[in-house]
Short mmCIF file of C-alpha atoms in Angstrom, two decimals:
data_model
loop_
_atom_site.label_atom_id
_atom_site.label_comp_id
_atom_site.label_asym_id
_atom_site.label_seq_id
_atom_site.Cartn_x
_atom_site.Cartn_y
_atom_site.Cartn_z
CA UNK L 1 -16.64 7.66 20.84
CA UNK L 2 -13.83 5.26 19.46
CA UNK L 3 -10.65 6.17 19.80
CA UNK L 4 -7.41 4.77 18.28
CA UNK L 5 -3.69 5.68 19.82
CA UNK L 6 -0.45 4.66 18.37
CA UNK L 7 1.87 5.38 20.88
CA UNK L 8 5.15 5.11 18.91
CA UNK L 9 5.84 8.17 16.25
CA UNK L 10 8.76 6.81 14.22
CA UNK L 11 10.35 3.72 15.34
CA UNK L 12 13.46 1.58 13.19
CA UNK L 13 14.77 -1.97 12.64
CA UNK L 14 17.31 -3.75 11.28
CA UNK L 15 17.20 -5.24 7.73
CA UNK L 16 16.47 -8.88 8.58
CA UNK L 17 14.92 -8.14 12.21
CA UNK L 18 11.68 -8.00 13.87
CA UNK L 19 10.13 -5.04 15.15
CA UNK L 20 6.49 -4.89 16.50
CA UNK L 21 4.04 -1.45 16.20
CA UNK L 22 2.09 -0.92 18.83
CA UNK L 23 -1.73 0.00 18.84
CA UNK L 24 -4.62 0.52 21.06
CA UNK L 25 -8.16 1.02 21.16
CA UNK L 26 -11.32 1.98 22.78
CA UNK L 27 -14.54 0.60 22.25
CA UNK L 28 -17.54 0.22 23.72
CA UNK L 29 -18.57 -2.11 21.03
CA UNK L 30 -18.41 -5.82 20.62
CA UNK L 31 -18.43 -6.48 16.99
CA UNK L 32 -15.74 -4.44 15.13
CA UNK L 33 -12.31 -4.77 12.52
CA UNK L 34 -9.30 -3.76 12.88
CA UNK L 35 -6.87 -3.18 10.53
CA UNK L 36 -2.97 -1.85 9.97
CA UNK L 37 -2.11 -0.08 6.66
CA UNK L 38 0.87 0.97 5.25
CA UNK L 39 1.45 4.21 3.64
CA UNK L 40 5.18 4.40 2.01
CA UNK L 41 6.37 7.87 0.97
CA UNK L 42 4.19 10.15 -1.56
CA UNK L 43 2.25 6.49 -2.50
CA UNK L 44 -1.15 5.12 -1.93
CA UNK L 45 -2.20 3.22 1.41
CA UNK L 46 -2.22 -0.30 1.32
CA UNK L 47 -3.84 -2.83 3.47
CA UNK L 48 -1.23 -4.95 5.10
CA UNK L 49 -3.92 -6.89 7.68
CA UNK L 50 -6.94 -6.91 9.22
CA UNK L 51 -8.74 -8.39 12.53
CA UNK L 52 -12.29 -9.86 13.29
CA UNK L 53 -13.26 -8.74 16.43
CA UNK L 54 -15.04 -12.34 16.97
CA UNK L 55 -12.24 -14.28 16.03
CA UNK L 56 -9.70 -15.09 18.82
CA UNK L 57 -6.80 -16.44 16.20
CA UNK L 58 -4.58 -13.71 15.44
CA UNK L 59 -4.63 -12.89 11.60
CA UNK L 60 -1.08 -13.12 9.48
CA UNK L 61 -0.14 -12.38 5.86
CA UNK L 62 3.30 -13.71 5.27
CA UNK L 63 5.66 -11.86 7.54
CA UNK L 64 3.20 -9.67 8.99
CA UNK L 65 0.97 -11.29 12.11
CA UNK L 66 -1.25 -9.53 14.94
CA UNK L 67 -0.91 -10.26 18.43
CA UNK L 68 -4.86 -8.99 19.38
CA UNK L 69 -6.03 -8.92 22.72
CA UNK L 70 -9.65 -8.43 22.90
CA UNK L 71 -10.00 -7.68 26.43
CA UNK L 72 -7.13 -5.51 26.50
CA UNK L 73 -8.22 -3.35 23.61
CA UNK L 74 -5.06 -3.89 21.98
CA UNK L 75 -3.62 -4.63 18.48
CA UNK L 76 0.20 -5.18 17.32
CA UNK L 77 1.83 -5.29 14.17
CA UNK L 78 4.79 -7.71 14.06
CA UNK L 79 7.24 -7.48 11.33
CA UNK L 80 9.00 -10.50 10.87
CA UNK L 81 12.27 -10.55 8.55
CA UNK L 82 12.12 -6.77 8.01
CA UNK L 83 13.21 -5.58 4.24
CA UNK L 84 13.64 -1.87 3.15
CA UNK L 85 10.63 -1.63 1.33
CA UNK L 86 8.75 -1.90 5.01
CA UNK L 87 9.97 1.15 5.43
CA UNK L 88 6.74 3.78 5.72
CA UNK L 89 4.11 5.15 7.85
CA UNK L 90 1.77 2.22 9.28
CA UNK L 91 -1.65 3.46 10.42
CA UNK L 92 -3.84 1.26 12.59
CA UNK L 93 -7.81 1.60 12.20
CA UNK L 94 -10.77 0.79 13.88
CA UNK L 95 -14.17 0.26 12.03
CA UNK L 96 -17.35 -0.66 13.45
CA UNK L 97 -20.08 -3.24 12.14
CA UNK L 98 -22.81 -0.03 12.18
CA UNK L 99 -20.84 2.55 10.35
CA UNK L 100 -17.96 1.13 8.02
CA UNK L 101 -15.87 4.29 8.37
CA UNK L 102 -12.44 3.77 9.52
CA UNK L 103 -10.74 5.94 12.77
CA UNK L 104 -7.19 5.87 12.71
CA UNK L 105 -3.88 6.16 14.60
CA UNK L 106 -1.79 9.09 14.26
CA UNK L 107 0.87 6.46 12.70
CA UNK L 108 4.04 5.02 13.16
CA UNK L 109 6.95 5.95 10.67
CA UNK L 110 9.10 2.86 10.55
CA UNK L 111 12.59 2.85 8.53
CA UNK L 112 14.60 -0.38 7.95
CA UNK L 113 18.22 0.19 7.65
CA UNK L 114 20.42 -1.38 5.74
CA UNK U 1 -8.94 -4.37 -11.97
CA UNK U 2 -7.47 -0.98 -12.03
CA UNK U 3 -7.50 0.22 -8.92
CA UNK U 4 -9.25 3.82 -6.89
CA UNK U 5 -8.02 6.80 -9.19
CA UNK U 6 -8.16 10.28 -7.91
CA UNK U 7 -7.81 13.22 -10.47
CA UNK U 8 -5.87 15.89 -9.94
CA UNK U 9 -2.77 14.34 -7.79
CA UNK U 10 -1.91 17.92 -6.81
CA UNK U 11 -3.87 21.29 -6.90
CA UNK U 12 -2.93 24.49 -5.86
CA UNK U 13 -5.09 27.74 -5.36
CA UNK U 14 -5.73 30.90 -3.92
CA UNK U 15 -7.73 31.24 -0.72
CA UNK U 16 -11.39 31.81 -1.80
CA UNK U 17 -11.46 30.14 -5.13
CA UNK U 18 -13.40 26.74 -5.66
CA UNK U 19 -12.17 23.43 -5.74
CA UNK U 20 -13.41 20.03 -6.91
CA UNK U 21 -11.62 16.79 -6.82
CA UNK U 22 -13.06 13.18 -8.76
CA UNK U 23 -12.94 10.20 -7.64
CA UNK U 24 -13.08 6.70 -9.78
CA UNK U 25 -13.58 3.47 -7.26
CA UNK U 26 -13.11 -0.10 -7.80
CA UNK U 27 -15.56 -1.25 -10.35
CA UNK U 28 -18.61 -2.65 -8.72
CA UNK U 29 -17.62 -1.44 -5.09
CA UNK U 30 -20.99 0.22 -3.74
CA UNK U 31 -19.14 2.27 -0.91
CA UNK U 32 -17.12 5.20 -1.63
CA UNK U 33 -15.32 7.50 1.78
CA UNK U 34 -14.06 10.98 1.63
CA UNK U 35 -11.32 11.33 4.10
CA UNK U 36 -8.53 14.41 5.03
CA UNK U 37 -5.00 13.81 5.87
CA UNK U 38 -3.10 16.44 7.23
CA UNK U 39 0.80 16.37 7.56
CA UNK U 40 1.56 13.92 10.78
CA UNK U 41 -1.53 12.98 11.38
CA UNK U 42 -3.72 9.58 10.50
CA UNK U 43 -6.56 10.41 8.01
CA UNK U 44 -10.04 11.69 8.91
CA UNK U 45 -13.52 10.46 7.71
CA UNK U 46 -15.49 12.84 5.99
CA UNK U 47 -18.61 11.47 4.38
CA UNK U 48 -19.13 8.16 2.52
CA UNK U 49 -22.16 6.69 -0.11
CA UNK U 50 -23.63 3.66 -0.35
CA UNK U 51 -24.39 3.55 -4.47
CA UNK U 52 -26.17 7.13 -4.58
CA UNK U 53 -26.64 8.15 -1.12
CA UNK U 54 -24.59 10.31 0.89
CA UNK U 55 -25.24 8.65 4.23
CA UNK U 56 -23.09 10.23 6.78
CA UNK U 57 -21.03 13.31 7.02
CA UNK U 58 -18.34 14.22 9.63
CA UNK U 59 -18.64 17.10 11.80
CA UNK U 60 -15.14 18.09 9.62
CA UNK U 61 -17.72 18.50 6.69
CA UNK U 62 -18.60 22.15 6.71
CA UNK U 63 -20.96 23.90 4.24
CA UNK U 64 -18.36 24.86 2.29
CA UNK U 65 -17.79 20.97 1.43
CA UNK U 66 -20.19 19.20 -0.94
CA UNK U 67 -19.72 15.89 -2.18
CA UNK U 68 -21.70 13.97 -4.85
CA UNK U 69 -22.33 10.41 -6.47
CA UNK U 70 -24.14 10.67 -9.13
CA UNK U 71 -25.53 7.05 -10.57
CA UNK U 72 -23.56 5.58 -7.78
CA UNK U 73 -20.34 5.59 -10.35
CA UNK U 74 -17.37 8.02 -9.63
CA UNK U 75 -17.85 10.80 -6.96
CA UNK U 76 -16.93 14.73 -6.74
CA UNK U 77 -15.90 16.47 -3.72
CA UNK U 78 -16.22 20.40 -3.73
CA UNK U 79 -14.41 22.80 -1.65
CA UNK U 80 -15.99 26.28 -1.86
CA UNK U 81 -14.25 29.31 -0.70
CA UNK U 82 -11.26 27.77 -0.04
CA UNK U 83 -9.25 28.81 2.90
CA UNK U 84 -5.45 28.33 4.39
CA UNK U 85 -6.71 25.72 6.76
CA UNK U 86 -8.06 23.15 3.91
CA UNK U 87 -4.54 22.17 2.94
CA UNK U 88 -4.50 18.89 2.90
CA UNK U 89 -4.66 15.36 1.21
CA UNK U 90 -8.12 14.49 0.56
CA UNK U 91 -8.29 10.82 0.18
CA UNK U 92 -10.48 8.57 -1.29
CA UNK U 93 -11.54 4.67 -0.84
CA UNK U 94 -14.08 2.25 -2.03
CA UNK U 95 -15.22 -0.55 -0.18
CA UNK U 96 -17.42 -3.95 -1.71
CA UNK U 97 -20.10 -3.59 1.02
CA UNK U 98 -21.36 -6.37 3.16
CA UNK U 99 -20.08 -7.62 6.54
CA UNK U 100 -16.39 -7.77 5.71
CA UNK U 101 -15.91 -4.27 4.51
CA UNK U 102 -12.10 -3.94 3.35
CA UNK U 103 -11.71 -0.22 1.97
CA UNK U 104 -9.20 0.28 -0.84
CA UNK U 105 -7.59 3.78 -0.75
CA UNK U 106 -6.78 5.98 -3.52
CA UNK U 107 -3.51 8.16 -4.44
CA UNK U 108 -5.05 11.24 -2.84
CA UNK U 109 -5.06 14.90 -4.08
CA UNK U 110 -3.08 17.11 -2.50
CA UNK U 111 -4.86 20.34 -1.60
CA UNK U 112 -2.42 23.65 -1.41
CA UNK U 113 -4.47 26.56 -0.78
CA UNK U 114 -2.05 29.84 -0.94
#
């Protein structure tokens, strides 16, 4: 069965500063997306970035980029030029070409300070 | 494009009564999830349709859940018998279909069961 582990329960940065969320994954399963979403207090989840399995560039949106190692099983958030509306839980999830339904990370809570 | 809509954003009951929770997706997305989030924790798939068919259902989904699609429109979720341990934020997403399958995530209800 897949399995997805975020390591890091509540982590914080610096307005201005980079932090990176960690993530990790087991598949047995060559085809498959990843993705990170961020969840800021009592609002909706949004989908910050997501990851072809087959593609070997690492995906970015603006100040958000993946550092994905395949082989590894691994899957980073990096946050560049933090702001205080990053602050919120980030989930990481796994989906599968077969199935479409996401497994996620327990989440990281990240606050930005001012 | 408005967006997934859940109705009601909060519900509270007593343990036994019945519960049902609607769910509008993106216009024109054939996929629709069911997934539970409890407090600290990532959420959890429960079932999802493709149009009209329900086409897998956690493990999570006992017989006191039943969720619908009718016309492969908006979709109902229905708690029977509620109990204590069903507190939670049922969430819902929609999804386009195809290969790159990017699900969309609702506001959630939030499930108090006194």
């Amino acid at each position: 069965a897949q399995t997805v582990t975020q390591s890091q329960p509540e982590m914080s940065v610096q307005e201005a500063e980079t932090v990176t969320l960690s993530c990790t994954y087991d598949t047995s399963e060559n085809n498959y997306y990843l993705f990170w979403y961020k969840q800021p207090p009592s609002r909706q989840m949004i989908l910050v970035i997501r990851q072809e399995a087959y593609k070997q560039q690492n995906a970015t949106e603006n100040r958000f980029s993946v550092n994905f190692q395949k082989a590894a099983k691994s899957f980073s958030l990096k946050i560049s030029d933090s702001q205080l509306g990053d602050t919120a839980m980030y989930f990481c999830a796994f989906s599968d070409s077969g199935t479409y339904k996401y497994i996620f990370g327990t989440g990281t809570r990240l606050k930005v300070l001012a | 494009d408005t967006g997934v809509s859940q109705d009601p954003r909060h519900k509270i009951t007593k343990r036994g009564q019945n519960v049902t929770f609607r769910c509008d997706p993106i216009s024109e997305h054939n996929r629709l999830y069911w997934y539970r989030q409890t407090l600290g924790q990532g959420p959890e798939f429960l079932t999802y349709f493709q149009n009209e068919a329900q086409l897998e259902k956690s493990r999570l989904l006992s017989d006191r859940f039943s969720a619908e699609r009718p016309k492969g429109s908006f979709s109902t979720l229905e708690i029977q018998r509620t109990e204590q341990g069903d507190s939670a934020m049922y969430l819902c997403a929609s999804s386009l279909g195809g290969t790159t399958d990017t699900q969309y995530f609702g506001p959630g209800t939030r499930l108090t069961v006194l």
